[in-house]
Coordinates of C-alpha atoms and ligand atoms in Angstrom, one line a residue:
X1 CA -13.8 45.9 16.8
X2 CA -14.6 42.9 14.3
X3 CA -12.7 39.7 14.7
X4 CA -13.2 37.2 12.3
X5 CA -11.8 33.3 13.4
X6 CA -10.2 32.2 16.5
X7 CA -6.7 30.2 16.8
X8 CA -8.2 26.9 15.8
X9 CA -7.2 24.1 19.0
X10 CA -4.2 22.1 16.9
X11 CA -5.2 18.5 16.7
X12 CA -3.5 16.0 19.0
X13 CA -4.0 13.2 16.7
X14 CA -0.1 12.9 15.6
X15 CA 0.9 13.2 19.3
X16 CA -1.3 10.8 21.1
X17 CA 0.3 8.3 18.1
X18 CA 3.9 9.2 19.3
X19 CA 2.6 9.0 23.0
X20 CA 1.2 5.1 22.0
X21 CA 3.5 4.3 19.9
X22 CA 6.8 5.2 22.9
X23 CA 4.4 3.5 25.1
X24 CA 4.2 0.3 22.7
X25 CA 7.9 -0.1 22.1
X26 CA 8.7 0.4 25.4
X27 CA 6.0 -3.6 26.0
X28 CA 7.9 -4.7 23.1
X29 CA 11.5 -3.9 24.7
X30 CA 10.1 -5.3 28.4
X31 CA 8.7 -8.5 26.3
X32 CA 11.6 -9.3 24.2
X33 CA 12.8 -12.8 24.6
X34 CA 15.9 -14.2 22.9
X35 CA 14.9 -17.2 20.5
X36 CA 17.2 -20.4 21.4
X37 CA 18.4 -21.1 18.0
X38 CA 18.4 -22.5 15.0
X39 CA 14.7 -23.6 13.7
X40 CA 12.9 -23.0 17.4
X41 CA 9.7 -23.0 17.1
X42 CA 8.8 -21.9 21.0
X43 CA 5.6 -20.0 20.8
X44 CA 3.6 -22.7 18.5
X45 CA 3.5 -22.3 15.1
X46 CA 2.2 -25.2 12.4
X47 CA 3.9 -28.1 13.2
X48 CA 7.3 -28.4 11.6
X49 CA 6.8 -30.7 9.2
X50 CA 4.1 -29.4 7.5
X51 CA 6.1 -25.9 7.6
X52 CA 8.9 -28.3 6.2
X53 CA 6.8 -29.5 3.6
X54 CA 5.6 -25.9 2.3
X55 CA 9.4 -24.5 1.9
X56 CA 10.2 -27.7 0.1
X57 CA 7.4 -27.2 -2.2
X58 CA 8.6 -23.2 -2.9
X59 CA 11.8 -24.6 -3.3
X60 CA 10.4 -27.2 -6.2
X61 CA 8.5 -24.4 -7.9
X62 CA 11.7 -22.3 -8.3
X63 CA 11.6 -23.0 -12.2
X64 CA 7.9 -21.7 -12.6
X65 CA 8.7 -18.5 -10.8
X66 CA 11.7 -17.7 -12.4
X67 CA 9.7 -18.2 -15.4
X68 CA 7.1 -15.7 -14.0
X69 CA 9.7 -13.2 -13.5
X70 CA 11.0 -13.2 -16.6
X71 CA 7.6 -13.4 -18.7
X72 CA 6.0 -10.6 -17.3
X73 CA 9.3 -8.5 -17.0
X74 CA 9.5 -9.0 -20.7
X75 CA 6.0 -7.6 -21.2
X76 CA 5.1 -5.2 -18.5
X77 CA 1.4 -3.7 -18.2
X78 CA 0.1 -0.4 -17.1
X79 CA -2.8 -1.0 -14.3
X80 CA -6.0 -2.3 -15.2
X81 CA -4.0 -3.4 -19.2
X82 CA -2.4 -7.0 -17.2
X83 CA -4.5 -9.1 -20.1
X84 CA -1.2 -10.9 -20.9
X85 CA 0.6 -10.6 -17.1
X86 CA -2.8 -12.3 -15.3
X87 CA -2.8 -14.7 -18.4
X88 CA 0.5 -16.3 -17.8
X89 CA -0.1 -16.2 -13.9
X90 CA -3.6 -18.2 -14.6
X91 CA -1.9 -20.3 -17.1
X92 CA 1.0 -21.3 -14.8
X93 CA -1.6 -22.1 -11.7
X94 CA -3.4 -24.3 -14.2
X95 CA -0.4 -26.6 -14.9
X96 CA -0.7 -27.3 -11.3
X97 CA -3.8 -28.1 -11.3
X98 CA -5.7 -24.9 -10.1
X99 CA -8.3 -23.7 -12.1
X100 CA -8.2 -19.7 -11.2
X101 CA -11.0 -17.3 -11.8
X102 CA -10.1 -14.7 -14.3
X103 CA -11.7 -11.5 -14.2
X104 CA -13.0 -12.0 -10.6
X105 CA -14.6 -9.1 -8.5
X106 CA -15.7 -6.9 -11.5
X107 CA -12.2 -6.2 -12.8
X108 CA -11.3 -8.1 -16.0
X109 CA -7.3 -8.6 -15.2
X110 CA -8.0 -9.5 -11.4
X111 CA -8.1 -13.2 -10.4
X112 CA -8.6 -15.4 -7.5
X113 CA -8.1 -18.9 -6.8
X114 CA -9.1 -21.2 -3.2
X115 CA -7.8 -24.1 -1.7
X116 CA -8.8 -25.7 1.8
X117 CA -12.0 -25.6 4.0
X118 CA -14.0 -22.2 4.0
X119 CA -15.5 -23.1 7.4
X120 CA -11.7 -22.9 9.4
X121 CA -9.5 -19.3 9.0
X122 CA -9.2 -18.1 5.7
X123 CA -5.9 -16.2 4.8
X124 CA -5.6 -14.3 2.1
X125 CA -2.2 -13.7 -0.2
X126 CA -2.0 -11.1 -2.6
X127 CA -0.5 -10.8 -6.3
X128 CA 0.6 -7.7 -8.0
X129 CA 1.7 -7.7 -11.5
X130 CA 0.7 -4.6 -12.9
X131 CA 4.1 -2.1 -14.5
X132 CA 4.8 1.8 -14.6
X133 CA 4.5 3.4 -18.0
X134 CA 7.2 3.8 -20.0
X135 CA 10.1 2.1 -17.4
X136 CA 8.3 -1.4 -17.3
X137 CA 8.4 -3.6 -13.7
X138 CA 10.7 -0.6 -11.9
X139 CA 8.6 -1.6 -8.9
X140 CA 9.6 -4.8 -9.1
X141 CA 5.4 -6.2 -9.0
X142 CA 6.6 -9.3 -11.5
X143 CA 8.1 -10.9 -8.4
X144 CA 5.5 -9.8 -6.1
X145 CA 2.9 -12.3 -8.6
X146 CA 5.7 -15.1 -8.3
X147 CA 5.9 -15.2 -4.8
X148 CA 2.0 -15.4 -4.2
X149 CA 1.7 -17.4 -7.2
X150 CA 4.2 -19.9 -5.6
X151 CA 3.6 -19.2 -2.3
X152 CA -0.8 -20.6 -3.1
X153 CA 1.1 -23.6 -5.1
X154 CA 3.0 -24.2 -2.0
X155 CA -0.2 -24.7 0.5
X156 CA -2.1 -25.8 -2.2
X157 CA 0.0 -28.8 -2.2
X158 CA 0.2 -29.3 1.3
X159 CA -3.3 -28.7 1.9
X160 CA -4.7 -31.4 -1.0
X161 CA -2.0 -33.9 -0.3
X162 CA -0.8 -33.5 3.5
X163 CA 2.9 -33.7 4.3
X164 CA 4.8 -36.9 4.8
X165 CA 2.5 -37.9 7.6
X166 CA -0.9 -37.6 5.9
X167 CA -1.2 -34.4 7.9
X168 CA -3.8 -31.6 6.7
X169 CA -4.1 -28.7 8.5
X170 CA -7.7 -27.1 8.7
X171 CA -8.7 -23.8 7.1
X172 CA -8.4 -22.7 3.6
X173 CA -6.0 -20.0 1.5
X174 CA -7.1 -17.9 -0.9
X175 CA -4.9 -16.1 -3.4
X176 CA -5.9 -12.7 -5.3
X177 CA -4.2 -11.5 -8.0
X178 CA -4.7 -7.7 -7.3
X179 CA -4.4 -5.7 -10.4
X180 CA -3.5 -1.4 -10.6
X181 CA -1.6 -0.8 -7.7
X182 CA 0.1 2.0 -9.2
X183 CA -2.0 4.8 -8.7
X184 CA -5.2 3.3 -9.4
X185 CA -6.3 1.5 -5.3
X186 CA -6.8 -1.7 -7.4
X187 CA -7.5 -3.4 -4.4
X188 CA -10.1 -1.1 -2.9
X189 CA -11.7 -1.8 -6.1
X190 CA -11.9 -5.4 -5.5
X191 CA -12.9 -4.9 -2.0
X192 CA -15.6 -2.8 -2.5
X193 CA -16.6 -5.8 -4.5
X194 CA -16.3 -8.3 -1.8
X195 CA -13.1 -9.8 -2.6
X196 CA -12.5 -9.5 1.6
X197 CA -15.2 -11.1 2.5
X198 CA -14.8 -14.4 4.5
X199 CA -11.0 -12.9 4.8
X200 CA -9.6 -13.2 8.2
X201 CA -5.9 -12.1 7.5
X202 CA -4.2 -11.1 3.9
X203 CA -0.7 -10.8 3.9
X204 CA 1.9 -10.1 0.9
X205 CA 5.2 -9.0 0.0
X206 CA 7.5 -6.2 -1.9
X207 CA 10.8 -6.2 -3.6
X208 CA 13.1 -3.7 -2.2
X209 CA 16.7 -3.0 -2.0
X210 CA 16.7 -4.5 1.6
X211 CA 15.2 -7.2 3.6
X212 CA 12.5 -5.3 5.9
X213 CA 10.1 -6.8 8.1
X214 CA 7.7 -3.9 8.7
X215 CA 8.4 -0.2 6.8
X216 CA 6.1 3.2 7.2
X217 CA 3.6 3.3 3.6
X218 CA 2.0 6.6 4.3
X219 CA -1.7 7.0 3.5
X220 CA -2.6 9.0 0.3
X221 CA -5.2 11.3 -1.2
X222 CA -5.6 13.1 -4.6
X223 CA -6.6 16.6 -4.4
X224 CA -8.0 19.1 -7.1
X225 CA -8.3 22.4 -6.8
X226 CA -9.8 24.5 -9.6
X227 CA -9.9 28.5 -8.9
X228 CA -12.3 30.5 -11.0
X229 CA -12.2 33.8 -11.6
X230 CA -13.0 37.1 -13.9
X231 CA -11.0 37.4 -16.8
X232 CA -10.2 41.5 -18.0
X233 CA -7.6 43.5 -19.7
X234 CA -4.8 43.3 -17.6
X235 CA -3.2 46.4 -18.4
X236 CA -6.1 48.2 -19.6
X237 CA -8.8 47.1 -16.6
X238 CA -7.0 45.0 -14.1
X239 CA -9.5 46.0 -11.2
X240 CA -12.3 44.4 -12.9
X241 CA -10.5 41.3 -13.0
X242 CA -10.2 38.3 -10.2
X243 CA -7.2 36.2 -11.0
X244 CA -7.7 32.9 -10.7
X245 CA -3.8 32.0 -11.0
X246 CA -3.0 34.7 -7.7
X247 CA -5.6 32.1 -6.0
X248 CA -3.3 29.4 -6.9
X249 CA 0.2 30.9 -6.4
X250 CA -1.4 31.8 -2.4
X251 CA -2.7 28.5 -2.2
X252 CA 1.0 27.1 -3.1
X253 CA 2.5 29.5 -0.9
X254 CA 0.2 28.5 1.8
X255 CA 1.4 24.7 1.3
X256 CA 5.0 25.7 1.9
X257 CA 4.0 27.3 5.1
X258 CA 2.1 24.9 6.2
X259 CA 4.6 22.9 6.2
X260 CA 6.2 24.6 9.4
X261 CA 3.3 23.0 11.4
X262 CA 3.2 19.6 9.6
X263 CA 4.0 16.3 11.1
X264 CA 7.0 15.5 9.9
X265 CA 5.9 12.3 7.6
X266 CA 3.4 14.3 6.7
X267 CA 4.1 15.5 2.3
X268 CA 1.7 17.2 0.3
X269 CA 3.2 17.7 -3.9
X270 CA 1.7 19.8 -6.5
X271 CA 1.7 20.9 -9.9
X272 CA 0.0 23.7 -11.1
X273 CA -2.1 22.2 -14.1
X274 CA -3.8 25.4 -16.1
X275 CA -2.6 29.1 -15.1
X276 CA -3.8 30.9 -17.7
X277 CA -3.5 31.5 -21.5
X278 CA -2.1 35.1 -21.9
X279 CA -0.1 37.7 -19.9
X280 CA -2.6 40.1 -21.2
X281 CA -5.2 38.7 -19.6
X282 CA -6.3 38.3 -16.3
X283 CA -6.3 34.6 -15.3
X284 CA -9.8 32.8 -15.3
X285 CA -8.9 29.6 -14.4
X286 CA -6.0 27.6 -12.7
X287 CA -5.8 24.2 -11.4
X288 CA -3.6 22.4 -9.4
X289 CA -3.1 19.2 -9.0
X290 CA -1.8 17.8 -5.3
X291 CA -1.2 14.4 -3.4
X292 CA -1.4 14.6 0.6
X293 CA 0.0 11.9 2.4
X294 CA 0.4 10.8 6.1
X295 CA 1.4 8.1 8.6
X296 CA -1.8 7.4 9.9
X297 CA -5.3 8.0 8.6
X298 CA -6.3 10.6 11.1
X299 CA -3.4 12.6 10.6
X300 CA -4.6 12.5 6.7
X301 CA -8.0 13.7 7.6
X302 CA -6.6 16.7 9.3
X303 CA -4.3 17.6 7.0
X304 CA -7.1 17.4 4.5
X305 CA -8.6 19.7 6.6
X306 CA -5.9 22.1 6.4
X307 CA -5.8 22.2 2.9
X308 CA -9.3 23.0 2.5
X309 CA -8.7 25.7 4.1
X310 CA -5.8 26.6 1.9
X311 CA -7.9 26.7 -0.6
X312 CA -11.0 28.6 0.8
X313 CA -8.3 31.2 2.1
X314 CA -6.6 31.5 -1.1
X315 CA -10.3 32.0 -3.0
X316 CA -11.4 34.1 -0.4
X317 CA -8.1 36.5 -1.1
X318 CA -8.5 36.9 -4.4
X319 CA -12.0 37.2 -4.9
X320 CA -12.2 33.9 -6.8
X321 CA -14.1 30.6 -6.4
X322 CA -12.7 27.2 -5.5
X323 CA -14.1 23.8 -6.0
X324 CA -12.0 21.4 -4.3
X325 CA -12.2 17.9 -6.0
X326 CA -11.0 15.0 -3.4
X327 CA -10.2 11.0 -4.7
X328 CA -10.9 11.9 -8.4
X329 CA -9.7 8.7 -10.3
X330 CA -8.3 7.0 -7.6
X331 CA -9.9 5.7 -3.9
X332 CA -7.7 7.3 -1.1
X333 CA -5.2 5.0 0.8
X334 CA -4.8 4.3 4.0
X335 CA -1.3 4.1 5.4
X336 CA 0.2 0.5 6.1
X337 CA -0.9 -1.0 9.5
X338 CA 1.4 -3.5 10.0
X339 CA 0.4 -7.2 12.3
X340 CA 3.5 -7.5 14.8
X341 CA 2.1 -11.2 15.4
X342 CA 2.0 -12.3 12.3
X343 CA 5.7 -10.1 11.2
X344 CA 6.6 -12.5 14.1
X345 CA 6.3 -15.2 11.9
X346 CA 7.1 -13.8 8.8
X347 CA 10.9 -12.8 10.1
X348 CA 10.9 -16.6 11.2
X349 CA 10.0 -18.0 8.0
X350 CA 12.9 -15.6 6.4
X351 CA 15.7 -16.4 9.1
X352 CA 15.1 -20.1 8.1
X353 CA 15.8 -18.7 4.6
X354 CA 19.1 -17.2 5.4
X355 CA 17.6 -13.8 5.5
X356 CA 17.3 -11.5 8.6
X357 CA 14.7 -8.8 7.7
X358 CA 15.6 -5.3 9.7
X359 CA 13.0 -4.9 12.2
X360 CA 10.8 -1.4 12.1
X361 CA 12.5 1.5 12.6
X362 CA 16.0 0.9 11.2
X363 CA 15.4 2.3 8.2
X364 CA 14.6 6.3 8.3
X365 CA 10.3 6.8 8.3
X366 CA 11.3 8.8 5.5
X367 CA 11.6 6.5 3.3
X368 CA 8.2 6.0 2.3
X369 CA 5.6 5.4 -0.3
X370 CA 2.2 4.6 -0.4
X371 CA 0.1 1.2 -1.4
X372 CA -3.4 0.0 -1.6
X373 CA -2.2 -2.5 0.3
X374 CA -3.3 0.1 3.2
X375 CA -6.6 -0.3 2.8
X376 CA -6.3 -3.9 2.9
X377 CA -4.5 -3.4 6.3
X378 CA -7.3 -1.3 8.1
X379 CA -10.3 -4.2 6.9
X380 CA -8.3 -7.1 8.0
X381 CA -5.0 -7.9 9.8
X382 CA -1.9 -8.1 7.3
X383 CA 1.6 -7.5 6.7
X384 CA 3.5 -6.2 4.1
X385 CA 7.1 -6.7 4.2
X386 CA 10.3 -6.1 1.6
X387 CA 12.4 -8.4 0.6
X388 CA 15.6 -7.7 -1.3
X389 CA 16.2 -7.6 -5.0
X390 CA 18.6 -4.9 -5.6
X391 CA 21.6 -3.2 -3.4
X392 CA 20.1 -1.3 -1.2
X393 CA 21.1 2.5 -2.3
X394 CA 18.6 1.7 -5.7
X395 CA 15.5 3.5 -5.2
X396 CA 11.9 1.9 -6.3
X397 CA 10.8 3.3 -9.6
X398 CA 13.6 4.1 -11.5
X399 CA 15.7 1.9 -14.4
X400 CA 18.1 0.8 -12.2
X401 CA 15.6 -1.2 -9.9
X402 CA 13.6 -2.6 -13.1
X403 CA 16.7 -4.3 -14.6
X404 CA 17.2 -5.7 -10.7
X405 CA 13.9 -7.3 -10.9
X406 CA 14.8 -9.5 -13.5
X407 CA 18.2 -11.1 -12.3
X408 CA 18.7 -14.3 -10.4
X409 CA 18.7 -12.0 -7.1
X410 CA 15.0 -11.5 -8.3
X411 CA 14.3 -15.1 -8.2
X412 CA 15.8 -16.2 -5.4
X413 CA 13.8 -13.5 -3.5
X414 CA 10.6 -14.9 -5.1
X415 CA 11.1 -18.0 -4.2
X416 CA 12.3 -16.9 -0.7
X417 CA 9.2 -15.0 -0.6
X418 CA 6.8 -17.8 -1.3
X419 CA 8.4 -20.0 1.4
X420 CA 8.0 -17.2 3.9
X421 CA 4.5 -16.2 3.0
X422 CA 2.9 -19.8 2.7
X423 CA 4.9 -20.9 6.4
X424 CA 3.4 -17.2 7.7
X425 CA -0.3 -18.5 6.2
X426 CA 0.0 -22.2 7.6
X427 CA 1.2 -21.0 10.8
X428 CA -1.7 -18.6 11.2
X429 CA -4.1 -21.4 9.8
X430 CA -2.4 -24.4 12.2
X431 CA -2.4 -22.4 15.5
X432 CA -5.1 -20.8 17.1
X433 CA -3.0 -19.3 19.7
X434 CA -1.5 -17.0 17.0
X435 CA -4.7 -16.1 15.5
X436 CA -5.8 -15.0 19.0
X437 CA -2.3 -13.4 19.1
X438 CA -3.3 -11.6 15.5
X439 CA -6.8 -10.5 16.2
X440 CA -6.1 -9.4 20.0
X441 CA -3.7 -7.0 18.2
X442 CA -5.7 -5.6 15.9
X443 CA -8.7 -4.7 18.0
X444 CA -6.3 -2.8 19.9
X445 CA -5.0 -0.7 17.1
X446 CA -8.5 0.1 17.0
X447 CA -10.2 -2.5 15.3
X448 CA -11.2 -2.7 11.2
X449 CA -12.1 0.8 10.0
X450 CA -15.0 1.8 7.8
X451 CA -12.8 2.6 4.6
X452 CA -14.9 4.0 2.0
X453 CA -16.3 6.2 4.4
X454 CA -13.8 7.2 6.4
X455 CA -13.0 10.7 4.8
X456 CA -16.5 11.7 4.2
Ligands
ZN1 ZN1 5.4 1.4 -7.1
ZN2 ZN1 5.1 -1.4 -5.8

């Protein structure tokens, strides 16, 4: 008897996150202590007239941002093409007074300004402003640059001139306009050229149809697969053909299967590219295209695992050869690994807006995208939270959300959004109890992870 393989031992790695996960909500539900009221400020914070004196300042930049909205909605920019998006932003930071560094970290449309002490917590706040081809700002990034663009004017302010009691608070905020987030991991671009470094926390936010403190963004890989195989006569000599588009159909069929077994926020897509030229002739060479994506990045190794094996099973088959191309174009994404401590602070900020931002898990885990945000997420603690533009049943990327992100709803969330992220940044700059809070938290979700390479 010959036996080739063993049952390979499943990996726990999705389980042991359900088993910490249960384990974690089940703290949270045992912790959970009502607030008492309107503007408490219980567990610290900045003081609250400095936090005062930041949401006043949003509030007085309201005609800037609505003017950011509109200027880059008007002209939207593929990634890495924002010449005339990052323009305007460092035109509008230099009628405040900030002199911005265009083309910062290698990448020509990236920028980054400072503000405050580089030897006290540094917090970072990032700016998207880059637009889909052919539907414009359907993901809505114009407001994303208005609220970090206001939000940096915000604690600039407060942080050169004090608030009504001379009062500075210690540390310093740096904003990065983060360029090609759609599709192209901008910002592991700018981190693999330091744009992290001397960051302590980086927090941001996204337009949505709702207002959501902390939503799943699955991590997300680019996968090639091109079959080679012997082209013949396919009626005359079939046999001495290997058909390279069989290798791909088995691999696709092997997907769909796989599926059965998958976690369930696990998704792989695909497209298959080239399958030949002629009927008549056996296919050489097929290619297909595929995105994996999971909740957490261990789950994404394995199921990149899994897929090679696809692959090599599909190859092996039909006779053919594979090569399997991973990340080609694009750096993999981690999923979203979302600060609790500092969402504290963010759903704070909001409630003093008049917004109450659903807390994880309301909305369906299915309901997810990806972002290079991820990365971001697993070097440094950060959140990444929605805030609503649109009614809630309009989906990202499509017309309907584009026109959204140019009404007054559009505004009013910027400007609600640069209130919430510069009072999230000056309480994690003001109180060292929460930056204990922050860090404590996440060294226990393991601690920063060694991105670039952690899928080798
Ligand atoms: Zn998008
Ligand atoms: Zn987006």
């Amino acid at each position: 008897m010959d036996r080739m393989n063993r049952p390979t031992p499943p990996s726990t790695a999705y389980l042991d996150h359900l088993v910490a996960e249960t384990a974690g909500r089940r703290a949270a539900l045992a912790a959970a202590v009502p607030g008492d009221g309107e503007g408490a400020r219980p567990d610290g914070g900045a003081p609250a007239e400095l936090v005062a004196a930041v949401e006043r300042a949003a509030d007085e930049l309201e005609p800037d941002l609505a003017e950011i909205v509109r200027r880059l909605h008007e002209h939207p920019e593929p990634a890495f093409e924002e010449v005339r998006s990052s323009a305007t932003l460092v035109e509008v930071l230099a009628r405040h007074g900030v002199e911005a560094e265009l083309g910062a970290h290698g990448v020509p449309t990236a920028f980054r300004a400072e503000v405050g002490d580089a030897a006290g917590p540094t917090i970072a706040i990032c700016a998207e402003y880059d637009a889909l081809p052919g539907i414009g700002h359907a993901c809505g990034h114009n407001v994303i640059a208005a609220s970090g663009v206001g939000a940096f004017l915000a604690l600039h302010r407060v942080l050169t001139s004090g608030d009504a009691a001379g009062r500075v608070p210690a540390g310093r905020v740096v904003l990065l306009g983060t360029p090609a987030e759609e599709g192209h991991s901008g910002k592991e671009v700018l981190a693999r050229n330091g744009a992290l470094e001397g960051i302590d926390a980086a927090i941001m936010v996204h337009p949505y149809g709702l207002d959501v403190a902390d939503q799943v963004w699955l991590g997300r890989r680019l996968l090639t697969w091109t079959f080679t195989g012997r082209p013949a006569h396919a009626s005359a000599q079939p046999y001495m053909g290997r058909n390279a588009l069989d290798a791909a159909t088995l691999a696709y069929q092997g997907i769909g299967l796989l599926r059965q077994q998958m976690p369930p926020v696990d998704r792989v897509h695909a497209t298959i590219a080239e399958g030949g030229t002629r009927p008549s002739i056996i296919t050489e060479r097929a290619v297909v295209h595929l995105y994996a994506r999971s909740k957490y990045p261990d789950t994404l190794r394995d199921l990149s695992r899994r897929l090679d094996d696809i692959a090599r099973g599909a190859a092996l088959m039909t006779g053919t050869e594979v090569e399997i191309t991973w990340d080609d174009g694009a750096h993999p994404s981690l999923p979203v690994r979302t600060n609790e401590a500092l969402t504290g602070r963010w759903v704070a900020a909001q409630r003093r807006r008049g917004r109450d931002p659903l807390p994880a898990g309301v909305l369906s885990e299915t309901l997810a995208a990806s972002t290079d945000f991820g990365n971001v997420s697993f070097r440094v603690p950060g959140i990444h939270p929605l805030v609503q533009v649109s009614e809630p049943d309009v989906a990202l990327h499509t017309a309907e959300f584009a026109a959204a992100a140019a009404t007054p709803a559009a505004v009013s969330a910027a400007v609600d959004s640069a209130a919430g992220l510069a009072a999230t940044a000056l309480d994690y700059l003001a109180d060292a109890g929460l930056r204990a809070a922050v860090h404590e938290e996440f060294a226990a979700q393991g601690g920063p992870v060694d991105v670039v390479r952690y899928f080798d």
